[in-house]
Amino acid sequence: MQISITVNGQQRTDEVEPRLLLAHYLREVCGLKATNLGCDTTSCGACTVIVDGLSVKSCTVLAAQTDGAQVTTLEGLTGPDGEMHPVQKAFREEHGLQCGFCTPGMVMAAIGVLADNPDPTDREIREGLEGNLCRCTGYHNIVRAVQSAAGAGPAAGQVPQAQEVAR
Ligand code: FES
Ligand code: FES
């Protein structure tokens, strides 16, 4: 079947099998390898992306279900001048990552948390990220990074508009 999706600001049309997962579409068809697959069973959150403003586990969604949608992966967060997204900056400043396997999904989920609630409490951040697992950092620095990103204002809960994405 044919699907048309805007991925990181670029509209594309592809022939896909109806059973193709969004995660596999992004990695194998679009070549966007920041979206990681840690479990394939909706447990780890490493595959989290933003679909029409909501954070979604892309191993749980068929590519066909996102026909007509705007999908943003970690690669799409960078501004036209190479500037990092406020959540990426905060993860770097607060040392919210170590091995980095979970980090793209954690960053995308954090954007989803801040989109829902621009000024979350520590507890609300932890609850918002409970679908994302990280074996490295013990979560404290990740929570601090989300708190810090919240201080950057509403941009922290948004993904770049299609026309602003550098491609
Ligand atoms: S790979 Fe999707 S939740 Fe783990
Ligand atoms: S940074 Fe290593 S699993 Fe998250």
XYZ file of N, CA, C and O and ligand atoms in Angstrom:
676
model
N 0.835 -1.187 0.000
C 0.000 0.000 0.000
C 0.881 1.252 0.000
O 2.056 1.189 0.371
N 0.267 2.377 -0.415
C 1.036 3.619 -0.483
C 0.664 4.520 0.704
O -0.517 4.666 1.020
N 1.677 5.082 1.348
C 1.417 6.023 2.442
C 2.185 7.320 2.176
O 3.268 7.303 1.599
N 1.594 8.418 2.651
C 2.262 9.725 2.564
C 2.384 10.281 3.972
O 1.371 10.460 4.655
N 3.600 10.511 4.403
C 3.858 10.981 5.769
C 4.858 12.130 5.688
O 5.783 12.101 4.863
N 4.679 13.115 6.552
C 5.699 14.158 6.666
C 6.632 13.747 7.791
O 6.223 13.643 8.948
N 7.862 13.451 7.426
C 8.844 12.994 8.406
C 9.903 14.085 8.560
O 10.591 14.431 7.588
N 9.996 14.619 9.742
C 10.969 15.683 10.033
C 10.887 16.819 9.011
O 11.891 17.336 8.532
N 9.649 17.170 8.662
C 9.433 18.313 7.787
C 9.477 18.003 6.305
O 9.224 18.874 5.491
N 9.808 16.758 5.978
C 9.879 16.389 4.554
C 8.716 15.475 4.222
O 8.590 14.401 4.831
N 7.931 15.884 3.240
C 6.836 15.002 2.848
C 7.356 13.890 1.966
O 8.207 14.131 1.096
N 6.908 12.661 2.231
C 7.372 11.553 1.416
C 6.232 10.563 1.201
O 5.329 10.452 2.030
N 6.318 9.863 0.100
C 5.318 8.845 -0.228
C 6.078 7.545 -0.467
O 7.081 7.527 -1.181
N 5.644 6.486 0.189
C 6.351 5.204 0.088
C 5.363 4.064 -0.057
O 4.245 4.119 0.461
N 5.827 3.022 -0.727
C 5.088 1.754 -0.776
C 5.526 0.931 0.424
O 6.730 0.707 0.613
N 4.575 0.516 1.255
C 4.933 -0.286 2.433
C 3.977 -1.456 2.563
O 2.859 -1.418 2.054
N 4.452 -2.475 3.277
C 3.543 -3.563 3.633
C 2.615 -3.064 4.729
O 3.075 -2.348 5.639
N 1.357 -3.437 4.701
C 0.429 -2.962 5.734
C 0.870 -3.319 7.146
O 0.524 -2.633 8.103
N 1.674 -4.381 7.292
C 2.084 -4.815 8.636
C 3.347 -4.101 9.128
O 3.808 -4.357 10.252
N 3.927 -3.229 8.313
C 5.200 -2.591 8.695
C 4.996 -1.657 9.889
O 4.135 -0.766 9.858
N 5.808 -1.859 10.919
C 5.726 -0.973 12.093
C 6.347 0.385 11.767
O 7.300 0.479 10.984
N 5.843 1.422 12.438
C 6.396 2.764 12.230
C 7.891 2.779 12.553
O 8.678 3.420 11.844
N 8.292 2.081 13.605
C 9.714 2.061 13.984
C 10.570 1.518 12.839
O 11.636 2.060 12.523
N 10.123 0.436 12.221
C 10.890 -0.154 11.119
C 10.838 0.743 9.881
O 11.812 0.847 9.148
N 9.702 1.388 9.673
C 9.593 2.337 8.546
C 10.623 3.452 8.717
O 11.361 3.788 7.777
N 10.692 4.015 9.924
C 11.616 5.137 10.148
C 13.064 4.693 9.980
O 13.875 5.394 9.358
N 13.404 3.525 10.516
C 14.795 3.064 10.460
C 15.182 2.554 9.069
O 16.231 2.904 8.548
N 14.319 1.718 8.503
C 14.732 0.992 7.296
C 14.324 1.687 5.996
O 15.043 1.606 5.012
N 13.188 2.348 5.996
C 12.752 3.034 4.770
C 13.303 4.463 4.753
O 13.854 4.911 3.748
N 13.200 5.162 5.888
C 13.667 6.554 5.936
C 15.149 6.657 6.303
O 15.740 7.731 6.158
N 15.730 5.598 6.838
C 17.148 5.630 7.212
C 17.439 6.454 8.443
O 18.552 6.943 8.646
N 16.423 6.623 9.310
C 16.585 7.438 10.520
C 16.860 6.509 11.705
O 15.938 5.957 12.307
N 18.124 6.351 12.049
C 18.520 5.313 13.003
C 18.535 5.771 14.454
O 18.914 5.007 15.340
N 18.127 7.018 14.717
C 18.065 7.454 16.121
C 16.913 6.793 16.861
O 16.925 6.714 18.082
N 15.913 6.348 16.119
C 14.775 5.669 16.746
C 15.193 4.223 17.001
O 15.329 3.436 16.073
N 15.434 3.908 18.269
C 15.959 2.589 18.608
C 14.856 1.621 18.987
O 13.798 2.013 19.475
N 15.139 0.340 18.790
C 14.221 -0.712 19.212
C 14.881 -1.478 20.346
O 15.873 -2.171 20.146
N 14.328 -1.319 21.541
C 14.916 -1.995 22.696
C 14.159 -3.243 23.082
O 14.733 -4.153 23.684
N 12.885 -3.315 22.795
C 12.103 -4.451 23.287
C 11.103 -4.972 22.267
O 10.822 -6.148 22.238
N 10.555 -4.078 21.458
C 9.536 -4.469 20.477
C 8.213 -4.874 21.132
O 7.359 -5.446 20.492
N 8.079 -4.631 22.412
C 6.865 -5.064 23.121
C 6.260 -3.928 23.949
O 5.622 -4.173 24.965
N 6.497 -2.692 23.559
C 5.897 -1.522 24.219
C 6.342 -1.355 25.661
O 5.620 -0.777 26.475
N 7.526 -1.852 25.994
C 7.968 -1.781 27.386
C 9.020 -0.718 27.650
O 9.056 -0.137 28.732
N 9.915 -0.460 26.678
C 11.124 0.306 27.020
C 11.082 1.782 26.610
O 11.796 2.594 27.173
N 10.312 2.131 25.594
C 10.215 3.531 25.167
C 11.353 4.017 24.291
O 11.348 5.185 23.873
N 12.324 3.155 23.970
C 13.463 3.605 23.153
C 13.029 4.052 21.759
O 13.748 4.786 21.085
N 11.863 3.615 21.356
C 11.371 3.889 19.995
C 10.439 5.093 19.940
O 9.803 5.320 18.916
N 10.359 5.880 21.014
C 9.376 6.968 21.085
C 9.669 8.064 20.061
O 10.809 8.518 19.922
N 8.642 8.478 19.352
C 8.718 9.599 18.406
C 7.491 10.482 18.658
O 6.612 10.134 19.448
N 7.468 11.618 17.999
C 6.306 12.509 18.121
C 5.463 12.392 16.848
O 5.978 12.556 15.739
N 4.199 12.074 17.026
C 3.254 11.986 15.896
C 2.150 13.014 16.144
O 1.416 12.920 17.138
N 2.077 13.997 15.259
C 1.086 15.070 15.391
C 1.064 15.647 16.815
O 0.000 15.841 17.419
N 2.258 15.890 17.348
C 2.378 16.572 18.643
C 2.303 15.670 19.854
O 2.493 16.143 20.977
N 2.048 14.381 19.667
C 1.950 13.468 20.814
C 3.098 12.469 20.782
O 3.467 11.978 19.709
N 3.668 12.147 21.956
C 4.713 11.133 21.967
C 4.069 9.752 21.860
O 3.067 9.459 22.505
N 4.674 8.935 21.002
C 4.091 7.639 20.636
C 5.220 6.614 20.567
O 6.306 6.926 20.082
N 4.968 5.401 21.050
C 5.963 4.325 20.907
C 5.814 3.737 19.501
O 4.806 3.102 19.182
N 6.826 3.956 18.690
C 6.680 3.627 17.270
C 6.739 2.129 16.998
O 6.500 1.699 15.874
N 7.051 1.306 18.028
C 6.982 -0.146 17.833
C 5.565 -0.656 18.019
O 5.298 -1.843 17.862
N 4.669 0.244 18.381
C 3.294 -0.139 18.694
C 2.317 0.377 17.640
O 1.121 0.154 17.740
N 2.856 1.091 16.668
C 2.018 1.751 15.663
C 2.449 1.255 14.287
O 3.640 1.117 14.017
N 1.481 0.999 13.443
C 1.811 0.652 12.061
C 2.129 1.925 11.282
O 1.495 2.967 11.507
N 3.073 1.820 10.372
C 3.370 2.989 9.524
C 2.101 3.456 8.826
O 1.850 4.662 8.698
N 1.270 2.519 8.415
C 0.044 2.871 7.696
C -0.895 3.721 8.548
O -1.653 4.535 8.026
N -0.821 3.539 9.861
C -1.699 4.327 10.741
C -1.281 5.793 10.796
O -2.042 6.625 11.276
N -0.074 6.087 10.367
C 0.392 7.477 10.405
C 0.297 8.130 9.028
O 0.863 9.197 8.809
N -0.408 7.479 8.115
C -0.632 8.079 6.792
C -1.244 9.470 6.980
O -2.241 9.628 7.682
N -0.616 10.472 6.411
C -1.123 11.842 6.510
C -0.642 12.603 7.735
O -0.960 13.787 7.886
N 0.135 11.938 8.594
C 0.554 12.574 9.854
C 1.896 13.290 9.696
O 2.620 13.120 8.714
N 2.206 14.082 10.729
C 3.527 14.707 10.861
C 4.286 13.895 11.901
O 3.851 13.817 13.051
N 5.386 13.305 11.512
C 6.180 12.490 12.427
C 7.526 13.177 12.643
O 8.167 13.612 11.684
N 7.924 13.263 13.890
C 9.238 13.856 14.201
C 10.066 12.850 14.981
O 9.603 12.278 15.975
N 11.282 12.637 14.517
C 12.240 11.801 15.232
C 13.329 12.706 15.821
O 13.350 13.913 15.560
N 14.234 12.106 16.554
C 15.304 12.904 17.148
C 16.056 13.722 16.092
O 16.444 14.869 16.344
N 16.221 13.134 14.925
C 16.960 13.840 13.863
C 16.267 15.134 13.458
O 16.909 16.043 12.934
N 14.951 15.207 13.677
C 14.188 16.373 13.255
C 14.149 17.484 14.283
O 13.505 18.512 14.053
N 14.825 17.303 15.404
C 14.769 18.331 16.450
C 15.740 19.472 16.210
O 15.564 20.570 16.719
N 16.780 19.184 15.453
C 17.828 20.187 15.265
C 17.327 21.334 14.393
O 16.681 21.099 13.369
N 17.605 22.542 14.800
C 17.178 23.714 14.043
C 17.987 23.893 12.779
O 18.995 23.214 12.564
N 17.574 24.833 11.918
C 18.240 25.043 10.634
C 19.726 25.386 10.785
O 20.532 25.080 9.922
N 20.065 26.031 11.904
C 21.462 26.418 12.112
C 22.223 25.381 12.929
O 23.325 25.644 13.418
N 21.623 24.207 13.107
C 22.282 23.148 13.863
C 22.078 23.249 15.356
O 22.650 22.476 16.124
N 21.244 24.192 15.770
C 21.033 24.380 17.215
C 20.200 23.239 17.792
O 19.227 22.796 17.179
N 20.594 22.787 18.972
C 19.857 21.705 19.602
C 18.516 22.194 20.160
O 18.365 23.362 20.517
N 17.584 21.268 20.266
C 16.292 21.519 20.909
C 16.536 21.766 22.407
O 17.484 21.221 22.986
N 15.685 22.587 23.063
C 15.891 22.851 24.497
C 15.989 21.583 25.355
O 16.756 21.560 26.330
N 15.261 20.548 24.997
C 15.346 19.310 25.793
C 16.699 18.628 25.568
O 17.313 18.109 26.512
N 17.198 18.662 24.348
C 18.535 18.092 24.095
C 19.600 18.854 24.875
O 20.498 18.262 25.478
N 19.491 20.195 24.844
C 20.465 21.018 25.578
C 20.430 20.670 27.060
O 21.467 20.549 27.716
N 19.218 20.531 27.598
C 19.082 20.251 29.027
C 19.651 18.873 29.368
O 20.297 18.708 30.415
N 19.444 17.885 28.504
C 20.024 16.557 28.758
C 21.552 16.655 28.796
O 22.209 16.023 29.609
N 22.119 17.461 27.904
C 23.574 17.615 27.899
C 24.030 18.334 29.160
O 24.963 17.891 29.839
N 23.352 19.414 29.511
C 23.801 20.214 30.653
C 23.634 19.478 31.976
O 24.441 19.626 32.887
N 22.593 18.683 32.087
C 22.314 17.990 33.359
C 22.853 16.557 33.363
O 22.567 15.792 34.271
N 23.574 16.198 32.335
C 24.127 14.856 32.206
C 23.014 13.798 32.338
O 23.079 12.870 33.142
N 21.996 13.970 31.498
C 20.855 13.060 31.554
C 21.029 11.819 30.691
O 20.050 11.180 30.347
N 22.244 11.505 30.318
C 22.456 10.320 29.479
C 23.832 9.725 29.725
O 24.746 10.418 30.153
N 23.928 8.431 29.473
C 25.239 7.793 29.521
C 25.454 7.004 28.231
O 26.003 7.521 27.277
N 24.962 5.764 28.156
C 25.222 4.995 26.931
C 24.464 5.558 25.743
O 24.863 5.408 24.602
N 23.324 6.155 26.014
C 22.595 6.827 24.956
C 21.598 5.986 24.191
O 20.908 6.510 23.337
N 21.514 4.694 24.494
C 20.576 3.881 23.709
C 19.130 4.328 23.940
O 18.334 4.424 23.013
N 18.809 4.624 25.186
C 17.436 5.035 25.507
C 17.206 6.511 25.227
O 16.063 6.966 25.227
N 18.293 7.265 25.033
C 18.195 8.726 25.065
C 17.282 9.327 24.002
O 16.476 10.209 24.320
N 17.354 8.883 22.733
C 16.431 9.500 21.763
C 14.971 9.356 22.195
O 14.203 10.331 22.145
N 14.592 8.160 22.637
C 13.209 7.956 23.080
C 12.891 8.760 24.319
O 11.780 9.287 24.476
N 13.875 8.881 25.208
C 13.667 9.636 26.447
C 13.475 11.123 26.121
O 12.609 11.786 26.711
N 14.261 11.629 25.192
C 14.131 13.041 24.791
C 12.755 13.278 24.166
O 12.060 14.254 24.487
N 12.333 12.360 23.291
C 11.036 12.553 22.632
C 9.897 12.441 23.652
O 8.927 13.196 23.599
N 10.031 11.510 24.595
C 8.992 11.371 25.629
C 8.971 12.618 26.520
O 7.900 13.071 26.944
N 10.150 13.172 26.805
C 10.216 14.386 27.637
C 9.511 15.547 26.933
O 8.811 16.339 27.579
N 9.680 15.645 25.623
C 8.966 16.690 24.869
C 7.463 16.465 25.011
O 6.693 17.408 25.213
N 7.045 15.203 24.944
C 5.623 14.892 25.116
C 5.115 15.283 26.498
O 4.008 15.812 26.638
N 5.934 15.050 27.529
C 5.557 15.432 28.898
C 5.374 16.946 28.973
O 4.382 17.451 29.513
N 6.332 17.685 28.395
C 6.289 19.148 28.476
C 5.207 19.742 27.567
O 4.711 20.841 27.839
N 4.836 19.011 26.519
C 3.723 19.473 25.678
C 2.416 19.417 26.465
O 1.570 20.295 26.355
N 2.284 18.385 27.287
C 1.075 18.212 28.113
C 1.058 19.162 29.293
O 0.020 19.631 29.722
N 2.251 19.396 29.845
C 2.356 20.142 31.101
C 3.675 20.916 31.096
O 4.735 20.361 31.376
N 3.630 22.207 30.766
C 4.877 22.975 30.612
C 5.631 23.199 31.918
O 6.802 23.581 31.882
N 4.980 22.965 33.048
C 5.661 23.202 34.327
C 5.415 22.028 35.286
O 4.778 22.171 36.321
N 5.938 20.863 34.929
C 5.624 19.663 35.719
C 6.426 19.595 37.018
O 7.544 20.099 37.098
N 5.836 18.963 38.020
C 6.561 18.674 39.251
C 7.479 17.474 39.003
O 7.338 16.758 38.001
N 8.361 17.246 39.961
C 9.245 16.082 39.904
C 8.419 14.807 39.717
O 8.715 13.966 38.872
N 7.373 14.683 40.490
C 6.533 13.482 40.426
C 5.842 13.361 39.056
O 5.741 12.266 38.497
N 5.365 14.485 38.535
C 4.693 14.448 37.226
C 5.673 14.061 36.113
O 5.305 13.363 35.167
N 6.921 14.505 36.240
C 7.927 14.105 35.243
C 8.163 12.602 35.331
O 8.179 11.897 34.319
N 8.325 12.103 36.557
C 8.574 10.664 36.719
C 7.405 9.845 36.194
O 7.596 8.817 35.544
N 6.192 10.306 36.480
C 5.018 9.580 35.971
C 4.948 9.670 34.444
O 4.640 8.686 33.769
N 5.287 10.846 33.910
C 5.228 11.034 32.456
C 6.245 10.187 31.713
O 6.025 9.811 30.564
N 7.364 9.884 32.375
C 8.429 9.108 31.728
C 8.415 7.646 32.147
O 9.344 6.905 31.822
N 7.362 7.211 32.837
C 7.409 5.848 33.381
C 7.400 4.780 32.286
O 7.783 3.644 32.538
N 7.010 5.144 31.083
C 7.040 4.174 29.983
C 8.394 4.076 29.305
O 8.536 3.366 28.310
N 9.388 4.799 29.829
C 10.726 4.784 29.227
C 11.741 4.268 30.230
O 11.833 4.784 31.344
N 12.481 3.263 29.823
C 13.464 2.645 30.717
C 14.881 3.064 30.333
O 15.225 3.133 29.165
N 15.687 3.353 31.364
C 17.106 3.634 31.167
C 17.859 2.866 32.240
O 17.562 3.007 33.416
N 18.818 2.058 31.807
C 19.563 1.256 32.785
C 20.778 1.994 33.327
O 21.442 1.521 34.229
N 21.102 3.144 32.755
C 22.395 3.761 33.075
C 22.357 4.831 34.155
O 23.234 4.880 35.003
N 21.392 5.736 34.085
C 21.557 6.973 34.855
C 20.781 7.025 36.159
O 20.943 7.967 36.929
N 19.927 6.066 36.389
C 19.168 6.112 37.636
C 18.091 7.173 37.628
O 17.510 7.471 38.652
N 17.847 7.789 36.506
C 16.723 8.708 36.280
C 16.864 10.095 36.919
O 16.223 11.030 36.469
N 17.658 10.257 37.968
C 17.689 11.554 38.657
C 18.106 12.673 37.716
O 17.485 13.737 37.686
N 19.160 12.433 36.944
C 19.625 13.488 36.044
C 18.656 13.716 34.887
O 18.554 14.834 34.366
N 17.956 12.673 34.512
C 16.953 12.828 33.452
C 15.826 13.726 33.946
O 15.389 14.649 33.247
N 15.376 13.487 35.170
C 14.309 14.318 35.738
C 14.792 15.761 35.871
O 14.078 16.713 35.529
N 16.038 15.925 36.312
C 16.600 17.282 36.418
C 16.646 17.954 35.051
O 16.370 19.154 34.918
N 16.987 17.175 34.028
C 17.060 17.742 32.674
C 15.683 18.211 32.214
O 15.557 19.280 31.605
N 14.646 17.446 32.527
C 13.296 17.843 32.098
C 12.866 19.093 32.863
O 12.273 20.017 32.285
N 13.226 19.154 34.155
C 12.910 20.370 34.935
C 13.620 21.574 34.327
O 13.043 22.655 34.182
N 14.878 21.375 33.975
C 15.659 22.465 33.402
C 15.074 22.890 32.055
O 14.956 24.088 31.762
N 14.676 21.917 31.228
C 14.098 22.244 29.919
C 12.793 23.014 30.087
O 12.504 23.929 29.298
N 12.030 22.687 31.130
C 10.763 23.398 31.367
C 11.033 24.885 31.565
O 10.236 25.732 31.151
N 12.166 25.200 32.143
C 12.527 26.595 32.373
C 12.825 27.348 31.090
O 12.895 28.578 31.072
N 13.013 26.618 29.996
C 13.312 27.263 28.715
C 12.058 27.779 28.023
O 12.142 28.410 26.968
N 10.881 27.498 28.597
C 9.640 28.018 28.013
C 8.936 27.018 27.127
O 9.341 25.863 27.041
N 7.874 27.472 26.436
C 7.011 26.557 25.693
C 7.710 25.796 24.574
O 7.261 24.715 24.175
N 8.814 26.331 24.052
C 9.514 25.640 22.956
C 9.969 24.248 23.367
O 10.138 23.364 22.518
N 10.138 24.041 24.675
C 10.613 22.733 25.143
C 9.585 21.627 24.906
O 9.941 20.456 24.813
N 8.320 21.999 24.786
C 7.272 21.002 24.543
C 6.833 20.949 23.089
O 5.809 20.354 22.778
N 7.621 21.557 22.235
C 7.240 21.591 20.816
C 8.353 21.014 19.960
O 9.523 21.039 20.339
N 7.961 20.526 18.788
C 8.967 20.119 17.804
C 9.026 21.212 16.742
O 8.067 21.950 16.560
N 10.166 21.330 16.047
C 10.280 22.383 15.039
C 9.184 22.253 13.990
O 8.792 21.153 13.628
N 8.694 23.383 13.515
C 7.714 23.368 12.438
C 8.383 22.847 11.167
O 9.585 22.991 10.978
N 7.563 22.259 10.315
C 8.089 21.631 9.105
C 9.016 22.567 8.319
O 10.098 22.183 7.912
N 8.597 23.822 8.176
C 9.381 24.720 7.336
C 10.682 25.162 8.004
O 11.553 25.701 7.344
N 10.801 24.919 9.320
C 12.005 25.365 10.013
C 13.077 24.279 10.071
O 14.186 24.521 10.469
N 12.687 23.052 9.708
C 13.636 21.950 9.840
C 14.669 22.026 8.723
O 14.334 22.198 7.562
N 15.924 21.895 9.110
C 17.007 21.968 8.121
C 17.091 20.654 7.362
O 17.281 19.607 7.957
N 16.930 20.661 6.095
C 17.102 19.464 5.270
C 17.665 19.864 3.928
O 17.291 20.872 3.380
S 11.049 -0.804 21.276
Fe 9.181 0.255 21.469
S 8.782 0.326 23.593
Fe 10.636 -0.815 23.397
S 21.584 6.091 28.735
Fe 21.970 3.994 28.811
S 20.100 2.958 28.835
Fe 19.677 5.072 28.914
